Amino acid sequence: MLMRHCASVVVLAACAVLTGCGAPGSYPAIALTDPRLAEFGDMHTIDRGPLGLPPLPATAKVEVERSNGSAYDAMLHIYNTGRSRTIAFRRQNGQLKWIHEQATVDGPRQYTDADGTRTEHITLNYETSRVAHYRLNSLNVSYVGPDENLRTKQDPTLADVKPLLDRWLAPP
């Protein structure tokens, strides 16, 4: 019985890797212009300012996720201190094209809810093709934290959160 179970695990693991569901490629600290990320070069053609998204970091921890049969073909998970970002791509004419980006910026304050103590944060989402079910071709803004004015807003805008973002993203 144990041998049959082990064989099943090996087969499932092989299927996951072969279909792109295995562990992502991971780079602990890499420049986003590094040749190993060249296939994701379309992320550098996006003018983030007018979309309301913060600029890309020069260097970060990057994980590459491949997907089959999903709303996207590949996704980058980008992490640096107090910030995280996901960028989704869909293959079009043999090239990976940017279709979605989510940037999360942590603030300095902590708050407590039913799930424990957390750090306040602002999340900005922009997608041109359905990935995470946000409004297409517009900035989607959310705030989670102790700020009473923002916490109670149904649909915060970039103007609502910009003062906090400017403070949180300012160099020390």
PDB file of C-alpha atoms in Angstrom:
ATOM      1  CA  MET A   1       0.000   0.000   0.000  1.00  0.00           C
ATOM      2  CA  LEU A   2       2.798   2.431   0.922  1.00  0.00           C
ATOM      3  CA  MET A   3       4.576   1.726  -2.371  1.00  0.00           C
ATOM      4  CA  ARG A   4       1.388   2.472  -4.346  1.00  0.00           C
ATOM      5  CA  HIS A   5       0.936   5.756  -2.395  1.00  0.00           C
ATOM      6  CA  CYS A   6       4.560   6.798  -3.082  1.00  0.00           C
ATOM      7  CA  ALA A   7       4.155   6.014  -6.777  1.00  0.00           C
ATOM      8  CA  SER A   8       1.007   8.161  -6.868  1.00  0.00           C
ATOM      9  CA  VAL A   9       2.831  11.076  -5.247  1.00  0.00           C
ATOM     10  CA  VAL A  10       5.670  10.835  -7.777  1.00  0.00           C
ATOM     11  CA  VAL A  11       3.214  10.757 -10.698  1.00  0.00           C
ATOM     12  CA  LEU A  12       1.274  13.758  -9.341  1.00  0.00           C
ATOM     13  CA  ALA A  13       4.466  15.740  -8.750  1.00  0.00           C
ATOM     14  CA  ALA A  14       5.689  14.993 -12.273  1.00  0.00           C
ATOM     15  CA  CYS A  15       2.340  16.072 -13.730  1.00  0.00           C
ATOM     16  CA  ALA A  16       2.429  19.314 -11.754  1.00  0.00           C
ATOM     17  CA  VAL A  17       5.918  20.162 -12.979  1.00  0.00           C
ATOM     18  CA  LEU A  18       5.181  19.214 -16.592  1.00  0.00           C
ATOM     19  CA  THR A  19       1.975  21.269 -16.695  1.00  0.00           C
ATOM     20  CA  GLY A  20       3.570  24.368 -15.212  1.00  0.00           C
ATOM     21  CA  CYS A  21       2.082  24.000 -11.734  1.00  0.00           C
ATOM     22  CA  GLY A  22       5.370  23.243 -10.016  1.00  0.00           C
ATOM     23  CA  ALA A  23       7.389  25.538  -7.799  1.00  0.00           C
ATOM     24  CA  PRO A  24       8.092  28.871  -9.444  1.00  0.00           C
ATOM     25  CA  GLY A  25      11.569  30.020 -10.469  1.00  0.00           C
ATOM     26  CA  SER A  26      12.913  32.132  -7.639  1.00  0.00           C
ATOM     27  CA  TYR A  27      15.558  34.855  -7.589  1.00  0.00           C
ATOM     28  CA  PRO A  28      16.394  36.164  -4.072  1.00  0.00           C
ATOM     29  CA  ALA A  29      17.698  39.545  -5.301  1.00  0.00           C
ATOM     30  CA  ILE A  30      17.669  40.349  -8.987  1.00  0.00           C
ATOM     31  CA  ALA A  31      17.551  43.465 -11.136  1.00  0.00           C
ATOM     32  CA  LEU A  32      14.255  43.552 -13.008  1.00  0.00           C
ATOM     33  CA  THR A  33      16.295  44.223 -16.160  1.00  0.00           C
ATOM     34  CA  ASP A  34      18.332  41.022 -15.664  1.00  0.00           C
ATOM     35  CA  PRO A  35      18.511  38.879 -18.847  1.00  0.00           C
ATOM     36  CA  ARG A  36      16.919  35.959 -16.941  1.00  0.00           C
ATOM     37  CA  LEU A  37      13.701  38.028 -16.896  1.00  0.00           C
ATOM     38  CA  ALA A  38      13.961  39.113 -20.555  1.00  0.00           C
ATOM     39  CA  GLU A  39      10.791  37.292 -21.635  1.00  0.00           C
ATOM     40  CA  PHE A  40       8.864  39.616 -19.265  1.00  0.00           C
ATOM     41  CA  GLY A  41      10.285  42.741 -20.918  1.00  0.00           C
ATOM     42  CA  ASP A  42       6.802  44.051 -21.717  1.00  0.00           C
ATOM     43  CA  MET A  43       6.553  45.131 -18.048  1.00  0.00           C
ATOM     44  CA  HIS A  44       9.095  47.862 -18.863  1.00  0.00           C
ATOM     45  CA  THR A  45       6.901  49.343 -21.620  1.00  0.00           C
ATOM     46  CA  ILE A  46       4.072  50.228 -19.217  1.00  0.00           C
ATOM     47  CA  ASP A  47       3.841  53.898 -18.203  1.00  0.00           C
ATOM     48  CA  ARG A  48       2.713  53.321 -14.627  1.00  0.00           C
ATOM     49  CA  GLY A  49       2.320  56.979 -13.598  1.00  0.00           C
ATOM     50  CA  PRO A  50      -0.850  57.670 -15.617  1.00  0.00           C
ATOM     51  CA  LEU A  51      -2.301  54.328 -14.460  1.00  0.00           C
ATOM     52  CA  GLY A  52      -1.787  55.283 -10.803  1.00  0.00           C
ATOM     53  CA  LEU A  53       0.758  52.523 -10.140  1.00  0.00           C
ATOM     54  CA  PRO A  54       4.081  53.145  -8.373  1.00  0.00           C
ATOM     55  CA  PRO A  55       7.276  52.587 -10.378  1.00  0.00           C
ATOM     56  CA  LEU A  56       8.952  49.194 -10.457  1.00  0.00           C
ATOM     57  CA  PRO A  57      11.819  48.683  -8.023  1.00  0.00           C
ATOM     58  CA  ALA A  58      15.274  48.386  -9.579  1.00  0.00           C
ATOM     59  CA  THR A  59      16.060  45.213  -7.625  1.00  0.00           C
ATOM     60  CA  ALA A  60      13.801  42.814  -5.724  1.00  0.00           C
ATOM     61  CA  LYS A  61      13.116  39.206  -4.844  1.00  0.00           C
ATOM     62  CA  VAL A  62      11.255  37.742  -7.845  1.00  0.00           C
ATOM     63  CA  GLU A  63       9.329  34.499  -8.201  1.00  0.00           C
ATOM     64  CA  VAL A  64       8.113  33.309 -11.600  1.00  0.00           C
ATOM     65  CA  GLU A  65       4.825  31.414 -11.760  1.00  0.00           C
ATOM     66  CA  ARG A  66       3.777  29.588 -14.934  1.00  0.00           C
ATOM     67  CA  SER A  67       0.147  28.717 -15.545  1.00  0.00           C
ATOM     68  CA  ASN A  68      -1.794  26.640 -18.046  1.00  0.00           C
ATOM     69  CA  GLY A  69      -5.505  27.072 -18.685  1.00  0.00           C
ATOM     70  CA  SER A  70      -5.691  30.142 -16.471  1.00  0.00           C
ATOM     71  CA  ALA A  71      -6.511  33.789 -17.146  1.00  0.00           C
ATOM     72  CA  TYR A  72      -2.760  34.374 -17.553  1.00  0.00           C
ATOM     73  CA  ASP A  73       0.218  32.408 -18.847  1.00  0.00           C
ATOM     74  CA  ALA A  74       2.824  33.705 -16.406  1.00  0.00           C
ATOM     75  CA  MET A  75       2.954  35.869 -13.316  1.00  0.00           C
ATOM     76  CA  LEU A  76       5.837  37.588 -11.579  1.00  0.00           C
ATOM     77  CA  HIS A  77       5.687  37.911  -7.798  1.00  0.00           C
ATOM     78  CA  ILE A  78       7.947  40.805  -6.793  1.00  0.00           C
ATOM     79  CA  TYR A  79       8.899  41.490  -3.169  1.00  0.00           C
ATOM     80  CA  ASN A  80      10.921  44.212  -1.509  1.00  0.00           C
ATOM     81  CA  THR A  81      10.750  45.815   1.928  1.00  0.00           C
ATOM     82  CA  GLY A  82       7.207  46.900   2.736  1.00  0.00           C
ATOM     83  CA  ARG A  83       6.024  46.360  -0.830  1.00  0.00           C
ATOM     84  CA  SER A  84       4.855  43.512  -2.996  1.00  0.00           C
ATOM     85  CA  ARG A  85       3.611  43.293  -6.534  1.00  0.00           C
ATOM     86  CA  THR A  86       2.220  40.752  -8.952  1.00  0.00           C
ATOM     87  CA  ILE A  87       2.359  41.233 -12.701  1.00  0.00           C
ATOM     88  CA  ALA A  88       0.408  38.889 -14.979  1.00  0.00           C
ATOM     89  CA  PHE A  89       1.193  38.199 -18.628  1.00  0.00           C
ATOM     90  CA  ARG A  90      -0.672  36.479 -21.436  1.00  0.00           C
ATOM     91  CA  ARG A  91       1.091  35.034 -24.459  1.00  0.00           C
ATOM     92  CA  GLN A  92       0.114  36.876 -27.657  1.00  0.00           C
ATOM     93  CA  ASN A  93       1.815  36.102 -30.963  1.00  0.00           C
ATOM     94  CA  GLY A  94       4.538  34.206 -29.109  1.00  0.00           C
ATOM     95  CA  GLN A  95       5.337  37.088 -26.716  1.00  0.00           C
ATOM     96  CA  LEU A  96       4.333  37.593 -23.096  1.00  0.00           C
ATOM     97  CA  LYS A  97       2.199  40.750 -22.833  1.00  0.00           C
ATOM     98  CA  TRP A  98       1.392  42.676 -19.638  1.00  0.00           C
ATOM     99  CA  ILE A  99      -2.306  42.328 -18.722  1.00  0.00           C
ATOM    100  CA  HIS A 100      -2.536  42.884 -14.951  1.00  0.00           C
ATOM    101  CA  GLU A 101      -0.637  44.436 -12.092  1.00  0.00           C
ATOM    102  CA  GLN A 102      -1.296  44.585  -8.369  1.00  0.00           C
ATOM    103  CA  ALA A 103       0.924  46.662  -6.092  1.00  0.00           C
ATOM    104  CA  THR A 104       0.600  46.522  -2.308  1.00  0.00           C
ATOM    105  CA  VAL A 105       2.343  49.073  -0.091  1.00  0.00           C
ATOM    106  CA  ASP A 106       2.554  48.538   3.664  1.00  0.00           C
ATOM    107  CA  GLY A 107       2.080  51.457   6.024  1.00  0.00           C
ATOM    108  CA  PRO A 108       3.683  52.026   9.416  1.00  0.00           C
ATOM    109  CA  ARG A 109       0.674  51.334  11.650  1.00  0.00           C
ATOM    110  CA  GLN A 110      -0.652  48.079  13.047  1.00  0.00           C
ATOM    111  CA  TYR A 111      -4.293  47.240  13.634  1.00  0.00           C
ATOM    112  CA  THR A 112      -6.076  44.310  15.217  1.00  0.00           C
ATOM    113  CA  ASP A 113      -9.091  42.481  13.836  1.00  0.00           C
ATOM    114  CA  ALA A 114     -10.692  39.085  14.414  1.00  0.00           C
ATOM    115  CA  ASP A 115      -7.756  37.399  12.643  1.00  0.00           C
ATOM    116  CA  GLY A 116      -5.022  39.048  14.719  1.00  0.00           C
ATOM    117  CA  THR A 117      -2.629  41.975  14.409  1.00  0.00           C
ATOM    118  CA  ARG A 118      -1.801  43.172  10.911  1.00  0.00           C
ATOM    119  CA  THR A 119      -0.016  45.998   9.124  1.00  0.00           C
ATOM    120  CA  GLU A 120      -2.119  48.616   7.359  1.00  0.00           C
ATOM    121  CA  HIS A 121      -1.741  48.599   3.574  1.00  0.00           C
ATOM    122  CA  ILE A 122      -2.949  50.069   0.315  1.00  0.00           C
ATOM    123  CA  THR A 123      -3.453  47.857  -2.727  1.00  0.00           C
ATOM    124  CA  LEU A 124      -3.624  49.209  -6.271  1.00  0.00           C
ATOM    125  CA  ASN A 125      -4.902  46.962  -9.081  1.00  0.00           C
ATOM    126  CA  TYR A 126      -4.963  47.616 -12.795  1.00  0.00           C
ATOM    127  CA  GLU A 127      -5.880  45.058 -15.427  1.00  0.00           C
ATOM    128  CA  THR A 128      -6.555  45.207 -19.133  1.00  0.00           C
ATOM    129  CA  SER A 129      -7.814  41.638 -19.329  1.00  0.00           C
ATOM    130  CA  ARG A 130      -9.796  39.675 -16.760  1.00  0.00           C
ATOM    131  CA  VAL A 131      -7.408  38.156 -14.188  1.00  0.00           C
ATOM    132  CA  ALA A 132      -8.640  39.066 -10.702  1.00  0.00           C
ATOM    133  CA  HIS A 133     -12.130  40.346 -11.560  1.00  0.00           C
ATOM    134  CA  TYR A 134     -11.512  44.054 -11.035  1.00  0.00           C
ATOM    135  CA  ARG A 135     -12.936  46.793 -13.251  1.00  0.00           C
ATOM    136  CA  LEU A 136     -10.989  46.654 -16.500  1.00  0.00           C
ATOM    137  CA  ASN A 137      -8.810  49.521 -17.711  1.00  0.00           C
ATOM    138  CA  SER A 138      -9.153  51.541 -14.521  1.00  0.00           C
ATOM    139  CA  LEU A 139      -7.318  51.760 -11.228  1.00  0.00           C
ATOM    140  CA  ASN A 140      -8.920  49.815  -8.389  1.00  0.00           C
ATOM    141  CA  VAL A 141      -7.889  51.032  -4.923  1.00  0.00           C
ATOM    142  CA  SER A 142      -8.324  49.418  -1.514  1.00  0.00           C
ATOM    143  CA  TYR A 143      -7.156  50.329   1.965  1.00  0.00           C
ATOM    144  CA  VAL A 144      -7.019  48.062   5.012  1.00  0.00           C
ATOM    145  CA  GLY A 145      -6.046  49.544   8.344  1.00  0.00           C
ATOM    146  CA  PRO A 146      -6.942  51.806  11.255  1.00  0.00           C
ATOM    147  CA  ASP A 147      -7.572  55.062   9.327  1.00  0.00           C
ATOM    148  CA  GLU A 148     -11.278  55.727  10.006  1.00  0.00           C
ATOM    149  CA  ASN A 149     -11.790  57.961   6.953  1.00  0.00           C
ATOM    150  CA  LEU A 150     -10.340  55.438   4.499  1.00  0.00           C
ATOM    151  CA  ARG A 151     -11.596  52.297   6.195  1.00  0.00           C
ATOM    152  CA  THR A 152     -15.225  53.323   5.804  1.00  0.00           C
ATOM    153  CA  LYS A 153     -14.968  54.486   2.163  1.00  0.00           C
ATOM    154  CA  GLN A 154     -16.846  52.173  -0.194  1.00  0.00           C
ATOM    155  CA  ASP A 155     -14.670  52.806  -3.243  1.00  0.00           C
ATOM    156  CA  PRO A 156     -11.541  54.815  -2.379  1.00  0.00           C
ATOM    157  CA  THR A 157      -9.744  56.638  -5.177  1.00  0.00           C
ATOM    158  CA  LEU A 158      -6.071  57.307  -5.785  1.00  0.00           C
ATOM    159  CA  ALA A 159      -6.655  60.888  -4.584  1.00  0.00           C
ATOM    160  CA  ASP A 160      -7.967  59.497  -1.282  1.00  0.00           C
ATOM    161  CA  VAL A 161      -4.878  57.363  -0.599  1.00  0.00           C
ATOM    162  CA  LYS A 162      -2.202  59.473  -2.326  1.00  0.00           C
ATOM    163  CA  PRO A 163      -1.176  61.414   0.813  1.00  0.00           C
ATOM    164  CA  LEU A 164      -0.481  58.124   2.604  1.00  0.00           C
ATOM    165  CA  LEU A 165       1.259  56.572  -0.412  1.00  0.00           C
ATOM    166  CA  ASP A 166       3.498  59.616  -0.828  1.00  0.00           C
ATOM    167  CA  ARG A 167       4.513  59.374   2.828  1.00  0.00           C
ATOM    168  CA  TRP A 168       5.013  55.605   2.773  1.00  0.00           C
ATOM    169  CA  LEU A 169       6.952  55.580  -0.510  1.00  0.00           C
ATOM    170  CA  ALA A 170       9.201  58.551   0.367  1.00  0.00           C
ATOM    171  CA  PRO A 171      12.868  57.691   0.813  1.00  0.00           C
ATOM    172  CA  PRO A 172      13.926  57.567   4.492  1.00  0.00           C
TER     173      PRO A 172
END
